[in-house]
Short mmCIF file of C-alpha atoms in Angstrom, two decimals:
data_model
loop_
_atom_site.label_atom_id
_atom_site.label_comp_id
_atom_site.label_asym_id
_atom_site.label_seq_id
_atom_site.Cartn_x
_atom_site.Cartn_y
_atom_site.Cartn_z
CA MET J 236 -74.49 -35.81 -42.82
CA GLU J 237 -75.63 -38.45 -45.22
CA GLU J 238 -73.41 -41.40 -45.88
CA ASP J 239 -73.69 -42.64 -49.40
CA GLU J 240 -69.96 -42.99 -49.14
CA PHE J 241 -67.69 -45.92 -49.64
CA PHE J 242 -65.98 -45.53 -46.29
CA GLY J 243 -68.01 -43.09 -44.26
CA GLU J 244 -67.34 -41.80 -40.79
CA LYS J 245 -69.68 -44.34 -39.15
CA THR J 246 -67.88 -47.20 -40.84
CA PHE J 247 -64.58 -45.68 -39.76
CA GLN J 248 -65.72 -45.58 -36.15
CA HIS J 249 -67.05 -49.11 -36.32
CA CYS J 250 -63.78 -50.47 -37.74
CA CYS J 251 -61.80 -48.60 -35.10
CA ALA J 252 -63.99 -50.06 -32.36
CA GLU J 253 -63.33 -53.58 -33.62
CA PHE J 254 -59.65 -52.80 -33.96
CA ILE J 255 -59.42 -51.44 -30.42
CA ARG J 256 -61.27 -54.44 -29.07
CA HIS J 257 -58.51 -56.67 -30.36
CA SER J 258 -55.85 -54.25 -29.20
CA GLN J 259 -57.24 -54.50 -25.69
CA GLN J 260 -57.14 -58.28 -25.89
CA ILE J 261 -53.45 -58.30 -26.72
CA GLY J 262 -52.45 -55.23 -24.73
CA ASP J 263 -51.36 -53.27 -27.80
CA GLY J 264 -52.23 -49.90 -26.28
CA TRP J 265 -54.68 -48.33 -28.74
CA GLU J 266 -57.36 -46.07 -27.29
CA TRP J 267 -60.32 -44.16 -28.59
CA ARG J 268 -60.64 -40.47 -27.80
CA THR J 269 -63.86 -38.53 -28.32
CA LEU J 270 -64.37 -34.83 -28.54
CA LYS J 271 -66.70 -33.44 -25.97
CA ASP J 272 -70.10 -32.42 -27.34
CA SER J 273 -69.46 -34.34 -30.50
CA SER J 274 -69.77 -37.78 -32.00
CA GLU J 275 -66.35 -37.37 -33.60
CA GLY J 276 -63.27 -39.11 -32.33
CA TYR J 277 -59.97 -40.73 -33.18
CA MET J 278 -57.71 -43.63 -32.22
CA CYS J 279 -54.37 -43.11 -30.58
CA LYS J 280 -51.40 -44.99 -29.24
CA THR J 281 -48.08 -44.05 -27.65
CA HIS J 282 -44.99 -46.17 -27.78
CA PHE J 283 -41.34 -45.84 -26.97
CA GLN J 284 -38.62 -46.85 -29.33
CA ILE J 285 -35.07 -47.49 -28.23
CA LYS J 286 -32.16 -47.35 -30.58
CA PRO J 287 -28.98 -48.21 -28.71
CA GLU J 288 -25.84 -46.48 -29.93
CA THR J 289 -23.22 -48.61 -31.62
CA LEU J 290 -20.51 -48.61 -29.01
CA MET J 291 -17.35 -47.42 -30.66
CA SER J 292 -15.27 -46.66 -27.60
CA HIS J 293 -16.24 -49.70 -25.57
CA SER J 294 -15.24 -53.21 -26.34
CA GLY J 295 -17.74 -55.97 -26.14
CA ALA J 296 -21.40 -55.08 -26.31
CA SER J 297 -22.45 -53.70 -29.61
CA ALA J 298 -26.15 -54.05 -29.91
CA CYS J 299 -27.53 -52.66 -33.14
CA VAL J 300 -31.05 -53.83 -32.68
CA GLN J 301 -34.11 -51.65 -32.79
CA THR J 302 -36.43 -52.75 -30.08
CA CYS J 303 -39.78 -51.63 -28.99
CA LEU J 304 -39.95 -52.07 -25.25
CA PRO J 305 -41.64 -50.47 -22.31
CA ILE J 306 -39.17 -47.98 -20.93
CA GLU J 307 -38.58 -49.83 -17.65
CA GLU J 308 -37.51 -52.99 -19.43
CA ALA J 309 -35.26 -51.09 -21.77
CA LEU J 310 -33.26 -49.61 -18.95
CA GLU J 311 -32.63 -53.07 -17.58
CA LEU J 312 -30.76 -54.13 -20.70
CA PRO J 313 -27.12 -55.00 -20.00
CA LEU J 314 -25.65 -51.82 -21.40
CA ASP J 315 -22.34 -50.36 -20.46
CA ASP J 316 -22.74 -48.33 -17.29
CA SER J 317 -21.50 -45.15 -18.88
CA GLU J 318 -24.24 -45.34 -21.43
CA VAL J 319 -27.03 -45.37 -18.95
CA THR J 320 -26.65 -41.72 -18.07
CA GLU J 321 -29.46 -39.20 -18.19
CA THR J 322 -28.32 -37.54 -21.39
CA THR J 323 -27.27 -40.58 -23.41
CA THR J 324 -30.33 -42.66 -22.64
CA GLY J 325 -32.53 -39.59 -23.07
CA SER J 326 -31.25 -38.99 -26.53
CA GLN J 327 -31.74 -42.58 -27.57
CA VAL J 328 -35.32 -43.10 -26.50
CA ILE J 329 -37.96 -41.71 -28.75
CA LYS J 330 -41.58 -41.41 -27.78
CA TYR J 331 -43.93 -41.87 -30.72
CA GLU J 332 -47.54 -40.87 -30.64
CA TYR J 333 -49.79 -42.19 -33.41
CA HIS J 334 -53.26 -40.85 -34.11
CA VAL J 335 -55.72 -42.26 -36.60
CA LEU J 336 -58.26 -39.67 -37.74
CA TYR J 337 -60.98 -39.70 -40.34
CA SER J 338 -60.76 -37.34 -43.30
CA CYS J 339 -64.22 -36.43 -44.54
CA SER J 340 -62.66 -34.75 -47.58
CA TYR J 341 -60.98 -37.93 -48.81
CA GLN J 342 -63.23 -40.35 -46.96
CA VAL J 343 -60.30 -42.36 -45.72
CA PRO J 344 -58.43 -42.69 -42.44
CA VAL J 345 -55.30 -40.58 -42.01
CA LEU J 346 -52.26 -41.33 -39.88
CA TYR J 347 -50.91 -38.45 -37.81
CA PHE J 348 -47.86 -38.90 -35.63
CA ARG J 349 -45.30 -37.02 -33.65
CA ALA J 350 -42.08 -38.01 -32.01
CA SER J 351 -39.99 -36.54 -29.24
CA PHE J 352 -37.01 -37.35 -27.10
CA LEU J 353 -37.68 -38.09 -23.44
CA ASP J 354 -36.73 -34.55 -22.48
CA GLY J 355 -39.59 -33.27 -24.60
CA ARG J 356 -37.57 -32.06 -27.58
CA PRO J 357 -39.57 -32.86 -30.68
CA LEU J 358 -38.05 -34.59 -33.67
CA ALA J 359 -37.75 -32.49 -36.79
CA LEU J 360 -39.06 -33.50 -40.18
CA LYS J 361 -35.58 -34.41 -41.33
CA ASP J 362 -35.12 -36.67 -38.28
CA ILE J 363 -38.39 -38.38 -39.18
CA TRP J 364 -37.32 -38.79 -42.79
CA GLU J 365 -34.05 -40.39 -41.69
CA ARG J 366 -35.88 -42.93 -39.58
CA ILE J 367 -38.19 -44.09 -42.34
CA HIS J 368 -37.74 -47.73 -43.21
CA GLU J 369 -35.15 -48.26 -45.96
CA CYS J 370 -37.55 -49.79 -48.41
CA TYR J 371 -39.76 -46.70 -48.45
CA LYS J 372 -36.99 -44.19 -48.66
CA THR J 373 -36.63 -44.14 -52.44
CA ARG J 374 -40.23 -43.17 -53.05
CA LEU J 375 -40.16 -40.61 -50.27
CA LEU J 376 -36.96 -39.01 -51.48
CA GLN J 377 -38.47 -38.52 -54.93
CA GLU J 378 -41.62 -36.89 -53.71
CA PRO J 379 -41.04 -35.78 -50.13
CA TRP J 380 -43.75 -33.16 -50.16
CA ASP J 381 -46.33 -35.64 -51.36
CA THR J 382 -45.87 -38.14 -48.62
CA ILE J 383 -44.84 -37.04 -45.13
CA THR J 384 -45.20 -33.44 -44.09
CA GLN J 385 -45.73 -31.48 -40.94
CA GLN J 386 -49.31 -30.33 -40.52
CA GLU J 387 -51.66 -29.03 -37.89
CA HIS J 388 -53.65 -31.78 -36.15
CA PRO J 389 -57.25 -30.89 -37.09
CA ILE J 390 -58.58 -31.58 -33.61
CA LEU J 391 -55.71 -30.71 -31.27
CA GLY J 392 -54.36 -27.83 -33.34
CA GLN J 393 -50.75 -28.88 -32.67
CA PRO J 394 -47.96 -29.73 -35.13
CA PHE J 395 -47.94 -33.38 -36.17
CA PHE J 396 -46.46 -35.28 -39.06
CA VAL J 397 -48.91 -36.70 -41.54
CA LEU J 398 -48.84 -39.42 -44.10
CA HIS J 399 -50.74 -37.97 -47.06
CA PRO J 400 -54.14 -39.53 -47.61
CA CYS J 401 -54.67 -38.83 -51.28
CA LYS J 402 -53.24 -42.16 -52.45
CA THR J 403 -55.00 -44.27 -49.82
CA ASP J 404 -57.90 -45.05 -52.10
CA GLU J 405 -55.48 -46.39 -54.72
CA PHE J 406 -54.03 -49.10 -52.55
CA MET J 407 -57.10 -49.90 -50.47
CA THR J 408 -59.47 -50.54 -53.35
CA PRO J 409 -57.67 -53.71 -54.55
CA VAL J 410 -57.49 -55.00 -50.97
CA LEU J 411 -61.21 -54.61 -50.50
CA LYS J 412 -62.08 -55.96 -53.94
CA ASN J 413 -59.98 -59.02 -53.29
CA SER J 414 -61.51 -59.65 -49.91
CA GLN J 415 -64.93 -59.66 -51.54
CA LYS J 416 -63.69 -62.05 -54.20
CA ILE J 417 -62.28 -64.58 -51.78
CA ASN J 418 -65.22 -63.98 -49.45
CA ARG J 419 -63.12 -63.16 -46.45
CA SER J 420 -64.06 -60.16 -44.38
CA VAL J 421 -61.51 -57.49 -43.75
CA ASN J 422 -61.29 -54.62 -41.30
CA TYR J 423 -60.48 -51.53 -43.34
CA ILE J 424 -58.52 -49.98 -40.48
CA THR J 425 -56.48 -53.12 -39.88
CA SER J 426 -55.59 -53.51 -43.56
CA TRP J 427 -54.86 -49.83 -44.03
CA LEU J 428 -52.74 -49.49 -40.90
CA SER J 429 -50.76 -52.61 -41.76
CA VAL J 430 -49.76 -50.86 -45.00
CA VAL J 431 -49.00 -47.34 -43.78
CA GLY J 432 -47.89 -48.03 -40.22
CA PRO J 433 -44.58 -49.77 -40.98
CA VAL J 434 -43.46 -46.76 -43.05
CA VAL J 435 -43.27 -44.80 -39.83
CA GLY J 436 -42.22 -47.50 -37.41
CA LEU J 437 -45.65 -48.70 -36.39
CA ASN J 438 -46.05 -52.46 -36.69
CA LEU J 439 -49.15 -54.54 -36.20
CA PRO J 440 -48.98 -58.01 -34.72
CA LEU J 441 -50.43 -60.63 -37.08
CA SER J 442 -53.19 -61.48 -34.68
CA TYR J 443 -55.05 -58.38 -35.87
CA ALA J 444 -55.51 -59.99 -39.26
CA ARG J 445 -56.81 -63.19 -37.78
CA ALA J 446 -59.18 -61.22 -35.57
CA ALA J 447 -60.45 -59.26 -38.57
CA SER J 448 -61.38 -62.34 -40.55
CA GLU J 449 -63.12 -63.79 -37.54
CA ASP J 450 -65.17 -60.66 -36.91
CA GLU J 451 -68.52 -60.35 -38.57
CA ASN J 452 -68.17 -58.74 -41.96
CA VAL J 453 -67.54 -55.13 -40.96
CA HIS J 454 -67.26 -53.92 -44.48
CA GLN J 455 -69.87 -54.90 -47.01
CA MET H 413 -67.94 -16.61 -61.94
CA THR H 414 -67.21 -13.96 -64.58
CA ASP H 415 -70.00 -11.78 -63.19
CA ASP H 416 -68.18 -11.73 -59.89
CA LYS H 417 -64.89 -10.53 -61.32
CA ASP H 418 -65.01 -7.28 -59.37
CA VAL H 419 -65.60 -9.11 -56.14
CA LEU H 420 -62.84 -11.56 -56.94
CA ARG H 421 -60.43 -8.71 -57.60
CA ASP H 422 -61.38 -6.92 -54.39
CA VAL H 423 -60.79 -10.06 -52.39
CA TRP H 424 -57.49 -10.81 -54.11
CA PHE H 425 -56.11 -7.30 -53.68
CA GLY H 426 -57.19 -6.90 -50.06
CA ARG H 427 -54.34 -5.61 -47.91
CA ILE H 428 -53.66 -5.18 -44.21
CA PRO H 429 -51.33 -2.39 -43.09
CA THR H 430 -48.90 -3.98 -40.67
CA CYS H 431 -46.12 -2.78 -38.42
CA PHE H 432 -43.40 -5.33 -37.62
CA THR H 433 -41.39 -4.76 -34.44
CA LEU H 434 -38.47 -6.86 -33.28
CA TYR H 435 -39.00 -8.65 -29.99
CA GLN H 436 -37.28 -6.67 -27.26
CA ASP H 437 -35.20 -9.62 -25.98
CA GLU H 438 -33.59 -10.29 -29.34
CA ILE H 439 -29.91 -9.41 -29.32
CA THR H 440 -29.08 -6.55 -31.68
CA GLU H 441 -25.95 -4.63 -32.51
CA ARG H 442 -27.91 -1.43 -32.88
CA GLU H 443 -31.49 -0.30 -32.52
CA ALA H 444 -33.98 -2.01 -34.81
CA GLU H 445 -36.53 0.30 -36.42
CA PRO H 446 -40.04 -1.07 -36.95
CA TYR H 447 -40.85 -2.15 -40.50
CA TYR H 448 -44.12 -1.28 -42.22
CA LEU H 449 -45.70 -3.42 -44.90
CA LEU H 450 -49.07 -3.92 -46.61
CA LEU H 451 -49.79 -7.62 -46.30
CA PRO H 452 -51.94 -9.42 -48.88
CA ARG H 453 -54.91 -11.06 -47.20
CA VAL H 454 -54.85 -14.07 -49.47
CA SER H 455 -51.19 -14.94 -48.93
CA TYR H 456 -49.06 -16.42 -46.16
CA LEU H 457 -46.78 -14.65 -43.68
CA THR H 458 -43.62 -16.54 -44.55
CA LEU H 459 -44.20 -15.97 -48.26
CA VAL H 460 -44.37 -12.19 -48.07
CA THR H 461 -41.97 -11.21 -45.30
CA ASP H 462 -38.53 -11.66 -46.86
CA LYS H 463 -37.98 -7.90 -46.63
CA VAL H 464 -38.98 -7.92 -42.97
CA LYS H 465 -36.48 -10.68 -42.27
CA LYS H 466 -33.69 -8.89 -44.10
CA HIS H 467 -34.45 -5.61 -42.36
CA PHE H 468 -34.04 -7.04 -38.88
CA GLN H 469 -31.20 -9.39 -39.68
CA LYS H 470 -29.16 -6.33 -40.73
CA VAL H 471 -28.87 -5.32 -37.08
CA MET H 472 -28.25 -8.81 -35.70
CA ARG H 473 -25.32 -11.18 -35.63
CA GLN H 474 -25.61 -14.42 -37.57
CA GLU H 475 -25.27 -16.55 -34.44
CA ASP H 476 -28.29 -14.90 -32.81
CA ILE H 477 -30.56 -15.73 -35.74
CA SER H 478 -32.54 -18.92 -36.14
CA GLU H 479 -35.95 -19.58 -37.65
CA ILE H 480 -38.14 -16.47 -37.85
CA TRP H 481 -41.57 -16.56 -36.31
CA PHE H 482 -44.29 -13.99 -35.66
CA GLU H 483 -46.47 -13.24 -32.71
CA TYR H 484 -49.42 -10.97 -31.97
CA GLU H 485 -50.14 -10.06 -28.33
CA GLY H 486 -48.47 -13.21 -27.10
CA THR H 487 -50.09 -15.55 -29.61
CA PRO H 488 -47.70 -17.23 -32.05
CA LEU H 489 -49.03 -16.68 -35.58
CA LYS H 490 -49.63 -19.76 -37.68
CA TRP H 491 -47.94 -19.03 -40.98
CA HIS H 492 -50.03 -21.72 -42.66
CA TYR H 493 -53.22 -19.73 -42.10
CA PRO H 494 -53.97 -17.04 -44.70
CA ILE H 495 -52.96 -13.60 -43.46
CA GLY H 496 -56.51 -12.27 -43.73
CA LEU H 497 -57.75 -15.11 -41.55
CA LEU H 498 -55.15 -14.41 -38.86
CA PHE H 499 -56.01 -10.73 -38.82
CA ASP H 500 -59.78 -11.25 -38.74
CA LEU H 501 -59.51 -13.87 -36.04
CA LEU H 502 -57.11 -12.06 -33.73
CA ALA H 503 -56.87 -8.36 -34.48
CA SER H 504 -59.84 -7.07 -36.41
CA SER H 505 -61.26 -5.16 -33.46
CA SER H 506 -57.98 -3.34 -32.81
CA ALA H 507 -56.82 -0.14 -34.45
CA LEU H 508 -54.63 -0.30 -37.52
CA PRO H 509 -51.83 -0.88 -38.22
CA TRP H 510 -51.68 -4.50 -37.15
CA ASN H 511 -48.76 -4.74 -34.73
CA ILE H 512 -46.81 -7.93 -35.16
CA THR H 513 -43.73 -8.90 -33.12
CA VAL H 514 -40.86 -10.63 -34.89
CA HIS H 515 -38.80 -13.37 -33.20
CA PHE H 516 -35.59 -15.11 -34.22
CA LYS H 517 -35.18 -17.49 -31.33
CA SER H 518 -37.11 -19.88 -29.05
CA PHE H 519 -39.26 -21.22 -31.85
CA PRO H 520 -42.52 -22.45 -30.23
CA GLU H 521 -42.33 -26.08 -31.35
CA LYS H 522 -45.60 -27.06 -29.74
CA ASP H 523 -47.61 -24.34 -31.44
CA LEU H 524 -46.19 -23.64 -34.85
CA LEU H 525 -45.32 -25.66 -37.92
CA HIS H 526 -41.79 -25.13 -39.17
CA CYS H 527 -41.42 -23.33 -42.46
CA PRO H 528 -38.05 -24.51 -43.77
CA SER H 529 -38.43 -23.14 -47.30
CA LYS H 530 -40.76 -21.70 -49.91
CA ASP H 531 -41.32 -25.30 -51.02
CA ALA H 532 -43.02 -25.99 -47.70
CA ILE H 533 -45.46 -23.13 -48.31
CA GLU H 534 -46.13 -24.34 -51.84
CA ALA H 535 -46.74 -27.88 -50.59
CA HIS H 536 -49.15 -26.65 -47.97
CA PHE H 537 -51.01 -24.40 -50.40
CA MET H 538 -51.32 -27.14 -53.02
CA SER H 539 -52.44 -29.59 -50.39
CA CYS H 540 -55.29 -27.22 -49.46
CA VAL H 541 -56.26 -26.75 -53.09
CA LYS H 542 -56.28 -30.52 -53.60
CA GLU H 543 -58.37 -31.17 -50.55
CA ALA H 544 -60.87 -28.53 -51.66
CA ASP H 545 -61.12 -30.20 -55.05
CA ALA H 546 -61.63 -33.59 -53.42
CA LEU H 547 -64.75 -32.05 -51.90
CA LYS H 548 -65.88 -30.13 -54.98
CA HIS H 549 -65.11 -32.57 -57.77
CA LYS H 550 -63.86 -35.82 -56.20
CA SER H 551 -60.40 -34.54 -57.20
CA GLN H 552 -61.21 -34.95 -60.91
CA VAL H 553 -60.42 -31.41 -61.97
CA ILE H 554 -57.16 -31.04 -60.04
CA ASN H 555 -55.92 -34.47 -61.10
CA GLU H 556 -56.65 -33.80 -64.77
CA MET H 557 -54.49 -30.70 -64.67
CA GLN H 558 -50.86 -30.88 -65.65
CA LYS H 559 -48.04 -30.12 -63.29
CA LYS H 560 -47.49 -26.84 -65.07
CA ASP H 561 -51.04 -25.76 -64.25
CA HIS H 562 -50.44 -26.51 -60.57
CA LYS H 563 -47.24 -24.51 -60.83
CA GLN H 564 -49.08 -21.60 -62.44
CA LEU H 565 -51.58 -21.53 -59.59
CA TRP H 566 -48.76 -21.32 -57.09
CA MET H 567 -46.75 -18.77 -59.05
CA GLY H 568 -49.85 -16.62 -59.41
CA LEU H 569 -50.19 -16.53 -55.64
CA GLN H 570 -46.48 -16.08 -54.99
CA ASN H 571 -46.14 -13.21 -57.46
CA ASP H 572 -49.49 -11.59 -56.80
CA ARG H 573 -50.77 -12.21 -60.34
CA PHE H 574 -54.56 -12.22 -60.31
CA ASP H 575 -54.99 -13.13 -63.99
CA GLN H 576 -52.34 -15.83 -63.93
CA PHE H 577 -53.94 -17.39 -60.84
CA TRP H 578 -57.53 -17.24 -62.04
CA ALA H 579 -56.72 -18.61 -65.49
CA ILE H 580 -56.28 -21.93 -63.68
CA ASN H 581 -58.50 -21.41 -60.66
CA ARG H 582 -61.59 -20.76 -62.76
CA LYS H 583 -61.51 -24.43 -63.81
CA LEU H 584 -61.58 -25.41 -60.15
CA MET H 585 -64.59 -23.19 -59.63
CA GLU H 586 -66.76 -24.64 -62.41
CA TYR H 587 -69.27 -27.43 -62.21
CA PRO H 588 -71.18 -29.39 -64.87
CA ALA H 589 -74.26 -27.65 -66.30
CA GLU H 590 -76.58 -30.41 -65.15
CA GLU H 591 -75.45 -30.06 -61.55
CA ASN H 592 -76.50 -27.18 -59.43
CA GLY H 593 -73.19 -26.79 -57.67
CA PHE H 594 -70.19 -28.60 -56.29
CA ARG H 595 -70.43 -32.01 -54.69
CA TYR H 596 -69.64 -30.53 -51.28
CA ILE H 597 -68.70 -27.00 -50.29
CA PRO H 598 -65.10 -26.68 -49.09
CA PHE H 599 -65.25 -24.50 -46.00
CA ARG H 600 -63.65 -24.09 -42.61
CA ILE H 601 -65.04 -22.06 -39.74
CA TYR H 602 -62.53 -20.57 -37.33
CA GLN H 603 -63.42 -19.24 -33.91
CA THR H 604 -61.17 -18.08 -31.12
CA THR H 605 -63.54 -19.51 -28.54
CA THR H 606 -63.16 -23.16 -29.45
CA GLU H 607 -60.60 -25.83 -28.53
CA ARG H 608 -60.38 -27.30 -31.98
CA PRO H 609 -58.69 -25.15 -34.61
CA PHE H 610 -61.63 -25.14 -37.06
CA ILE H 611 -64.90 -26.77 -37.98
CA GLN H 612 -64.95 -28.65 -41.25
CA LYS H 613 -67.81 -30.93 -42.26
CA LEU H 614 -69.42 -32.33 -45.39
CA PHE H 615 -72.07 -29.93 -46.62
CA ARG H 616 -73.94 -30.06 -49.90
CA PRO H 617 -74.76 -26.83 -51.77
CA VAL H 618 -78.21 -28.15 -52.70
CA ALA H 619 -80.83 -29.62 -50.38
CA ALA H 620 -82.63 -32.88 -51.09
CA ASP H 621 -85.62 -30.93 -52.43
CA GLY H 622 -83.45 -29.01 -54.87
CA GLN H 623 -83.36 -25.74 -52.93
CA LEU H 624 -80.01 -24.03 -52.91
CA HIS H 625 -78.50 -23.83 -49.45
CA THR H 626 -77.54 -20.43 -48.11
CA LEU H 627 -74.64 -19.47 -45.90
CA GLY H 628 -77.17 -19.22 -43.07
CA ASP H 629 -78.21 -22.83 -43.67
CA LEU H 630 -74.60 -23.92 -43.46
CA LEU H 631 -74.00 -22.03 -40.22
CA LYS H 632 -77.19 -23.33 -38.62
CA ASP H 633 -76.14 -26.83 -39.53
CA VAL H 634 -72.50 -26.91 -38.51
CA CYS H 635 -72.12 -24.07 -36.04
CA PRO H 636 -75.51 -23.36 -34.46
CA SER H 637 -74.01 -21.50 -31.51
CA ALA H 638 -72.90 -18.73 -33.86
CA VAL H 639 -76.37 -18.08 -35.21
CA ALA H 640 -79.11 -16.29 -33.28
CA PRO H 641 -82.41 -18.18 -33.24
CA GLU H 642 -85.14 -16.38 -35.15
CA GLY H 643 -87.34 -13.92 -33.32
CA ARG H 644 -84.84 -13.17 -30.59
CA GLU H 645 -82.97 -9.88 -30.36
CA GLN H 646 -79.30 -10.63 -30.36
CA ASN H 647 -76.15 -9.13 -31.72
CA GLU H 648 -75.75 -10.03 -35.35
CA PRO H 649 -72.96 -12.55 -35.63
CA ARG H 650 -70.15 -11.00 -37.59
CA LEU H 651 -68.96 -13.19 -40.36
CA LYS H 652 -65.85 -12.58 -42.35
CA THR H 653 -65.12 -14.76 -45.29
CA ASP H 654 -61.81 -14.91 -46.99
CA SER H 655 -62.80 -16.30 -50.35
CA ARG H 656 -59.95 -17.84 -52.22
CA SER H 657 -59.69 -20.87 -54.39
CA GLU H 658 -61.34 -23.01 -51.73
CA GLN H 659 -64.45 -20.98 -51.25
CA GLU H 660 -66.81 -18.93 -53.32
#
């Protein structure tokens, strides 16, 4: 299909390729998946998040730090023995899967994600809402149905949570205009993901930004 | 659009005779009779089955009831698909009534979206309408409407009010006189034979040379496997459209 569009699918794929290149350099885990018999594809990443319980009944250790570690390292943390049982640890580790797809209707990228406990139990929408970063909660509580909802993944056909794309244009336009003004190139995907990712626990190391301004101008 | 009023009414008032039967492993205090209902093609399962739910819950204990879900011949039914679509996709070659099995436990988390309330259905419906308008009008028409117009669209669907619905929907189905159609046609093609749930692509109603595209042009372009090449004897592909606010 023709691309007289601001951010067409080809540009999307190009930005993702650049993004993934940097991800590979720093071992950040993003991959590209294509559909067979098609030029379409999407980016995805899995990570595990550990939230240790505040230990009420044990003296001493009381770690209230959210960390993002590979599962093997997490289990080596000096936790009370009784906490490192199948059930307790299982209920504290959450596996997040993030997918970045292109919406041809809105001509923007869209963030899909799902989360489950290690035993496979998925997190419910209300669990997701609870885990949203404090600073975004106000907005979300006012308009919950406009921001994060459960939807069918358009390629996999499975339930995922989605961050609504209809406002993406609003916040991305100033970013792109400014980058033109100060004559510094910007990777649309990097900028966009750095805005929406943190809302749902996905953080981007700063090196992505440096990489983007070093890349050839991927967005005219 | 006004010329097509009869067609629009026929589509809106389309019904599917359905028989709901409780899943045999559900725990009941006495036998559950099947429940018969005419389902509106243009609506959603969880919007129109309150009576079904009440009927079966009468013979069950509260503790044996969790979120209701529906299944046809082993396939969990996606409540977020229009009823007519589900029927045409899965059951159109079977005899009527459509036999649906009702479940109250073991919700299939990996297959179905949860439907916690009517608000969830409204949000989903409005999201579809908005996406369609993004394609048709770059979202201009839907964004210019007031919240009460959005509400009227939803209430029209919820309460089966053709006139109430189309008073608003007609604005979403108009395009400027100088244009020959929408910017892009909002469509989705569903097939049981594919991995992905549907095909959705950008497709203009008018070709570069000004010729109006036909449905055949669209199919040849986005789903060539469904269309027989010219000159060859093949079974005519059967196409069912479920025209609602998203499609003509």
